[in-house]
mmCIF file of C-alpha atoms in Angstrom:
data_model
loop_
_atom_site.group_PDB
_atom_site.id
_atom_site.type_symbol
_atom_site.label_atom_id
_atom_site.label_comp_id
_atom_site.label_asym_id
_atom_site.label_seq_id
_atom_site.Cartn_x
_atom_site.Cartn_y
_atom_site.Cartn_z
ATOM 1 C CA UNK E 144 -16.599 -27.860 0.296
ATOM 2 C CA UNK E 145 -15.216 -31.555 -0.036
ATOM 3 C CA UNK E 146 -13.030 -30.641 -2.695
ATOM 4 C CA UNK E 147 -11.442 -27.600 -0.031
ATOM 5 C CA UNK E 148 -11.226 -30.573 2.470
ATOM 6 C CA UNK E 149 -9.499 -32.992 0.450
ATOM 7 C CA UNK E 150 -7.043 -30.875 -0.859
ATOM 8 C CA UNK E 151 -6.055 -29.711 2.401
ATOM 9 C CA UNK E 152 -5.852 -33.263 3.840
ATOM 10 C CA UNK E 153 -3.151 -34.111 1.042
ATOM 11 C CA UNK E 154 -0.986 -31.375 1.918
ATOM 12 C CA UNK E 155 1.043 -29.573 4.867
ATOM 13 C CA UNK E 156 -0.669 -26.573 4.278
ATOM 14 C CA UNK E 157 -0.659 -25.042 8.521
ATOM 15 C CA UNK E 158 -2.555 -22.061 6.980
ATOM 16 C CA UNK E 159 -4.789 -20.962 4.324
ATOM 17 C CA UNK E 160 -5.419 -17.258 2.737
ATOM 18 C CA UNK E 161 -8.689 -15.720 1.756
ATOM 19 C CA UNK E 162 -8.219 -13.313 -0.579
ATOM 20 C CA UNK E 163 -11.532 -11.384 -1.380
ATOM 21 C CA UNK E 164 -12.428 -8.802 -3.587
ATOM 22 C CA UNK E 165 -14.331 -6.310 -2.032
ATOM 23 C CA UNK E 166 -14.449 -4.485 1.260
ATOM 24 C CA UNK E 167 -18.022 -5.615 1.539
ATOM 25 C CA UNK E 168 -16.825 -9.289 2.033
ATOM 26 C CA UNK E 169 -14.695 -8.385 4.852
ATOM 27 C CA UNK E 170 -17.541 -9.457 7.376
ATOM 28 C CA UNK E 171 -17.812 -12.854 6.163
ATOM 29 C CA UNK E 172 -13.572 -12.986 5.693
ATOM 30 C CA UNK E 173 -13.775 -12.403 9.512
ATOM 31 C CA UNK E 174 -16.373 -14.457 10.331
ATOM 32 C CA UNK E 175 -14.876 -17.338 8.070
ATOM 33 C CA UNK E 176 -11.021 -17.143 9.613
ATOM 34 C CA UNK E 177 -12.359 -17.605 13.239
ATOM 35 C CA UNK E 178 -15.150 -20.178 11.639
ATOM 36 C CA UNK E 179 -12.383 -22.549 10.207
ATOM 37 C CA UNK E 180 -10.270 -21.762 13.143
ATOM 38 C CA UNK E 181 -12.344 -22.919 15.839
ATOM 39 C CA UNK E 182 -13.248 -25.991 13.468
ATOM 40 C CA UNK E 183 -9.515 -27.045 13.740
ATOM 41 C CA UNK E 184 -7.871 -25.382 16.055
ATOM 42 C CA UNK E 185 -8.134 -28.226 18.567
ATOM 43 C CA UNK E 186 -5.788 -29.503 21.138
ATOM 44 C CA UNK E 187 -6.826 -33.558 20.736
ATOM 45 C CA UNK E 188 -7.467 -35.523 17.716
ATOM 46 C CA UNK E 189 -10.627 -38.047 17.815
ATOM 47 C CA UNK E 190 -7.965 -40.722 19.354
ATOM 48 C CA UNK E 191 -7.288 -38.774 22.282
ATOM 49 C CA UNK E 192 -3.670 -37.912 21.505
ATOM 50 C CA UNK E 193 -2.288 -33.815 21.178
ATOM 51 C CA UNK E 194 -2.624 -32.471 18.156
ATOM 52 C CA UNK E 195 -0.621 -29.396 17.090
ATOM 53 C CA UNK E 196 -2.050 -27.442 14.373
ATOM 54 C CA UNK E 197 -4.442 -25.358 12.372
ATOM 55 C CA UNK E 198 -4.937 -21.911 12.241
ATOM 56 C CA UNK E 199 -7.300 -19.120 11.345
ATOM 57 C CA UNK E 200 -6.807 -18.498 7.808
ATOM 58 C CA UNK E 201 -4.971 -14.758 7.067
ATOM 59 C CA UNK E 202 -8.047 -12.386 5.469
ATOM 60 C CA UNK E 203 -6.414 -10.598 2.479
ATOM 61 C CA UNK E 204 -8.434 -8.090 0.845
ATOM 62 C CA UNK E 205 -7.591 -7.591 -2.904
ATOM 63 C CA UNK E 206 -5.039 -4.868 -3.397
ATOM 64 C CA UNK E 207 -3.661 -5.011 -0.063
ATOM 65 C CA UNK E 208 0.056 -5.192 -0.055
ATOM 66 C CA UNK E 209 1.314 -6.006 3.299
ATOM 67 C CA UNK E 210 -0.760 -9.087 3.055
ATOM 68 C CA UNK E 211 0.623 -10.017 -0.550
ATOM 69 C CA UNK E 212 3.913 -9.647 0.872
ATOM 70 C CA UNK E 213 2.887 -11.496 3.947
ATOM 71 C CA UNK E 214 1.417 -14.146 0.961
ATOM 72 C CA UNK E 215 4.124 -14.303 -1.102
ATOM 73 C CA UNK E 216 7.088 -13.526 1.200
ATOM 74 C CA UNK E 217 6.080 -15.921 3.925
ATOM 75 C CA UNK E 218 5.571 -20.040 4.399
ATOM 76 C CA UNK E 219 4.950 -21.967 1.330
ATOM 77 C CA UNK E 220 2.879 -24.163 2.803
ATOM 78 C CA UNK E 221 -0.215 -21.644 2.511
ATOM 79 C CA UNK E 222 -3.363 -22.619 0.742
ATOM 80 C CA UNK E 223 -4.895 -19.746 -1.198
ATOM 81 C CA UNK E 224 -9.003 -19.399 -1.422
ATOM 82 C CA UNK E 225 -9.834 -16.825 -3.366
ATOM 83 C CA UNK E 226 -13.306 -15.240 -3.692
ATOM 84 C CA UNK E 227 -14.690 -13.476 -6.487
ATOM 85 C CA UNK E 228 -17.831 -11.645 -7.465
ATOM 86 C CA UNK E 229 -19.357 -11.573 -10.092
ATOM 87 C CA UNK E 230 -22.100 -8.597 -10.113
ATOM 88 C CA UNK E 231 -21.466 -6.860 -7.151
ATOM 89 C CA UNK E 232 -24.986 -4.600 -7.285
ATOM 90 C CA UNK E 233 -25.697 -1.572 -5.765
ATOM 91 C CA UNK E 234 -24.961 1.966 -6.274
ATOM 92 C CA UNK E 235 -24.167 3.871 -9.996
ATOM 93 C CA UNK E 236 -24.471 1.267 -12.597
ATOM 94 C CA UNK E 237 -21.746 2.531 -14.518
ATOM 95 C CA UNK E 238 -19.391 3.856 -11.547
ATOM 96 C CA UNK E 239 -20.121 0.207 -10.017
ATOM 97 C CA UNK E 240 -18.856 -1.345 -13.260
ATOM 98 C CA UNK E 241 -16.012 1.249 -13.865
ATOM 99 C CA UNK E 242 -14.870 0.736 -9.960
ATOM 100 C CA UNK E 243 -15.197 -3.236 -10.536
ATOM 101 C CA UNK E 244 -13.058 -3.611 -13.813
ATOM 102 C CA UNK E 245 -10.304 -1.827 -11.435
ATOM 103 C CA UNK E 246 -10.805 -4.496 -8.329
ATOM 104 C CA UNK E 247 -11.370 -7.048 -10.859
ATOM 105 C CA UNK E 248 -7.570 -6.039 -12.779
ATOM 106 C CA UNK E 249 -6.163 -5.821 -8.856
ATOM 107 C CA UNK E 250 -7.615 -9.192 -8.088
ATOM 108 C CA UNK E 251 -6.246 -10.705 -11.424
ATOM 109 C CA UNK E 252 -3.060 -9.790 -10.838
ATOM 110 C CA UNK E 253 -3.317 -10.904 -7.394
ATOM 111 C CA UNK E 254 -4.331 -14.662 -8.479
ATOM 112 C CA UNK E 255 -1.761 -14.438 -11.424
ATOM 113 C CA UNK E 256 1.248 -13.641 -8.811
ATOM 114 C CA UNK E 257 0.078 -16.491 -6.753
ATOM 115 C CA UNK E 258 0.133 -19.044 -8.819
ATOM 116 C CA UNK E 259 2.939 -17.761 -11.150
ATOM 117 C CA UNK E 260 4.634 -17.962 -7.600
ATOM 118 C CA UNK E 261 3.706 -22.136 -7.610
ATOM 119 C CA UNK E 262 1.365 -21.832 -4.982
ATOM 120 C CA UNK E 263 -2.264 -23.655 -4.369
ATOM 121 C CA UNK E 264 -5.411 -22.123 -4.840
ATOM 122 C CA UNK E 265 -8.572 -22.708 -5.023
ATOM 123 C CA UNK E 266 -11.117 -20.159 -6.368
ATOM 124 C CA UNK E 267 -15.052 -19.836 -5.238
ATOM 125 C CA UNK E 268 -17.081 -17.845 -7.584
ATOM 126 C CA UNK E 269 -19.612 -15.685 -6.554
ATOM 127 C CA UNK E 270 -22.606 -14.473 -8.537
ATOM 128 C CA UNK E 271 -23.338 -11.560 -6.804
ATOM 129 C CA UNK E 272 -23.430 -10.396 -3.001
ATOM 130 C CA UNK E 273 -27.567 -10.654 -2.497
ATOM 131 C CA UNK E 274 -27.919 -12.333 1.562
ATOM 132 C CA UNK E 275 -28.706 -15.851 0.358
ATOM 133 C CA UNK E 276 -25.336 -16.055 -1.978
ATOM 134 C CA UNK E 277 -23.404 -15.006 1.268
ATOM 135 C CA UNK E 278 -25.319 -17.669 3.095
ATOM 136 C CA UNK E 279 -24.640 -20.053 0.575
ATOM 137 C CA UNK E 280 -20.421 -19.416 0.890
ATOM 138 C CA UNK E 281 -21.040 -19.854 4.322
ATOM 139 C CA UNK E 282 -22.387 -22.989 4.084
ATOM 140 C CA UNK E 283 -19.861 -23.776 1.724
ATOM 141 C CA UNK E 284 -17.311 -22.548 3.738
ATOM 142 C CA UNK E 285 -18.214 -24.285 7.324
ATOM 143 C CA UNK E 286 -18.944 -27.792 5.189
ATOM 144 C CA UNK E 287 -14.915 -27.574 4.188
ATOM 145 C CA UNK E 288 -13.994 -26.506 7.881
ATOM 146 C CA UNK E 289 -16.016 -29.745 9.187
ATOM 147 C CA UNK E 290 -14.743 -32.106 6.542
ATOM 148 C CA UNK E 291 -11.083 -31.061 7.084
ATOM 149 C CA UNK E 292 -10.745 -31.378 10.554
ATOM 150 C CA UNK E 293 -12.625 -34.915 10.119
ATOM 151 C CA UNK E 294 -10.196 -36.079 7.467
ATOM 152 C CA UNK E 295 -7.353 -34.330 9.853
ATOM 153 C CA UNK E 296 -8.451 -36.815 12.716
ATOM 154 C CA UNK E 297 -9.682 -33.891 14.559
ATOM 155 C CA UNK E 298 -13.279 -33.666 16.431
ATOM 156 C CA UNK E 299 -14.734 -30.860 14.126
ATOM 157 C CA UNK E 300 -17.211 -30.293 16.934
ATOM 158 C CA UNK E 301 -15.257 -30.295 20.290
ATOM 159 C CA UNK E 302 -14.453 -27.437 21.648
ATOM 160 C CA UNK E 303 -12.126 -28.353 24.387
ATOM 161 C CA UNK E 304 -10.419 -24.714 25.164
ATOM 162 C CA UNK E 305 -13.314 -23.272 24.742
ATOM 163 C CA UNK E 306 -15.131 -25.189 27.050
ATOM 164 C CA UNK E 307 -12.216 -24.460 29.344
ATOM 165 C CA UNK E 308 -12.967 -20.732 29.155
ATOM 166 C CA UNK E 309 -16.633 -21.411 29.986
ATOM 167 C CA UNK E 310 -15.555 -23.576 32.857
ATOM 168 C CA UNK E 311 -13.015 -20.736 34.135
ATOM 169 C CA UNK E 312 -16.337 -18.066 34.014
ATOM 170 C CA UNK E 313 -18.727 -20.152 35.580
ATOM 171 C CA UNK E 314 -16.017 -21.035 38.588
ATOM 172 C CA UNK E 315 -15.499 -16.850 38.883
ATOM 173 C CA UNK E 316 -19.133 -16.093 38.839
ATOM 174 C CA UNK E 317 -19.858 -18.928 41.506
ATOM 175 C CA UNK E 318 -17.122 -17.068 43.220
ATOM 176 C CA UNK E 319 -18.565 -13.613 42.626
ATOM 177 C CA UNK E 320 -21.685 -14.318 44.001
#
């Protein structure tokens, strides 16, 4: 996670990619855009002064190629994470193999165009996809989030818009009765 933190802090990279392998990652794709984008998407730093950046990282599933083109066509400045799996389990044995030596030859080719293309990224394998390996890259994931926005000067905790929301529902239900 420190490593995803540091690397970020040395660069302009606005916005990062996932790209992940499998359909059955696309839960924790979603949950880890809006995870590092309420980590620093903030409107203040720590000092108090406005603070324009960050962004919820663009989920690209393997294969997809609007989002390649989005990848590859669009800003430089994007930081690629790619996740991989190793065993993905479940179902046929040999149709599960067959079907992941195709994803595996999509995602290849994916990672090869990126960096062929001179663009950062950083690669996370996973071993398989059993509930405490997703809980792990969560973990890993939400460490990086909190120790880039510290090293980017922002409050990885505050949620000031957020809070603003809160504020704006709690004034209408007062109002509401």
């Amino acid at each position: 996670g420190g490593f995803i933190a540091a690397a970020a802090s040395e660069h302009d990279w606005t916005g990062q990619i996932l790209l992940i392998p499998s359909p059955r990652l696309a839960g924790f794709g979603r949950w880890a855009s809006a995870a590092w984008a309420a980590t620093l998407c903030k409107a203040k730093d720590t000092d108090g002064r406005t603070w324009e950046g960050g962004s919820a990282p663009i989920v690209v599933l393997s294969g997809d190629e609007a989002r390649t083109q989005r990848l590859l066509g669009g800003p430089r400045n994007l930081l690629s994470v790619v996740f991989w799996v190793d065993d993905p389990g479940g179902g046929d044995a040999d149709l599960t193999r067959d079907a992941w030596g195709v994803a595996r030859t999509m995602y290849d080719a994916h990672v090869r165009q990126i960096l062929f293309d001179g663009r950062p990224v950083i690669r996370v394998n996973l071993p398989d996809l059993a509930p405490a390996t997703i809980a792990a890259a969560c973990y890993l994931w939400l460490h990086a989030s909190v120790a880039a926005a510290a090293l980017s000067r922002v409050d990885p905790l505050a949620m000031p818009v957020a809070d603003q929301w809160r504020d704006i529902q709690a004034e209408i239900a007062e109002d509401l009765g």
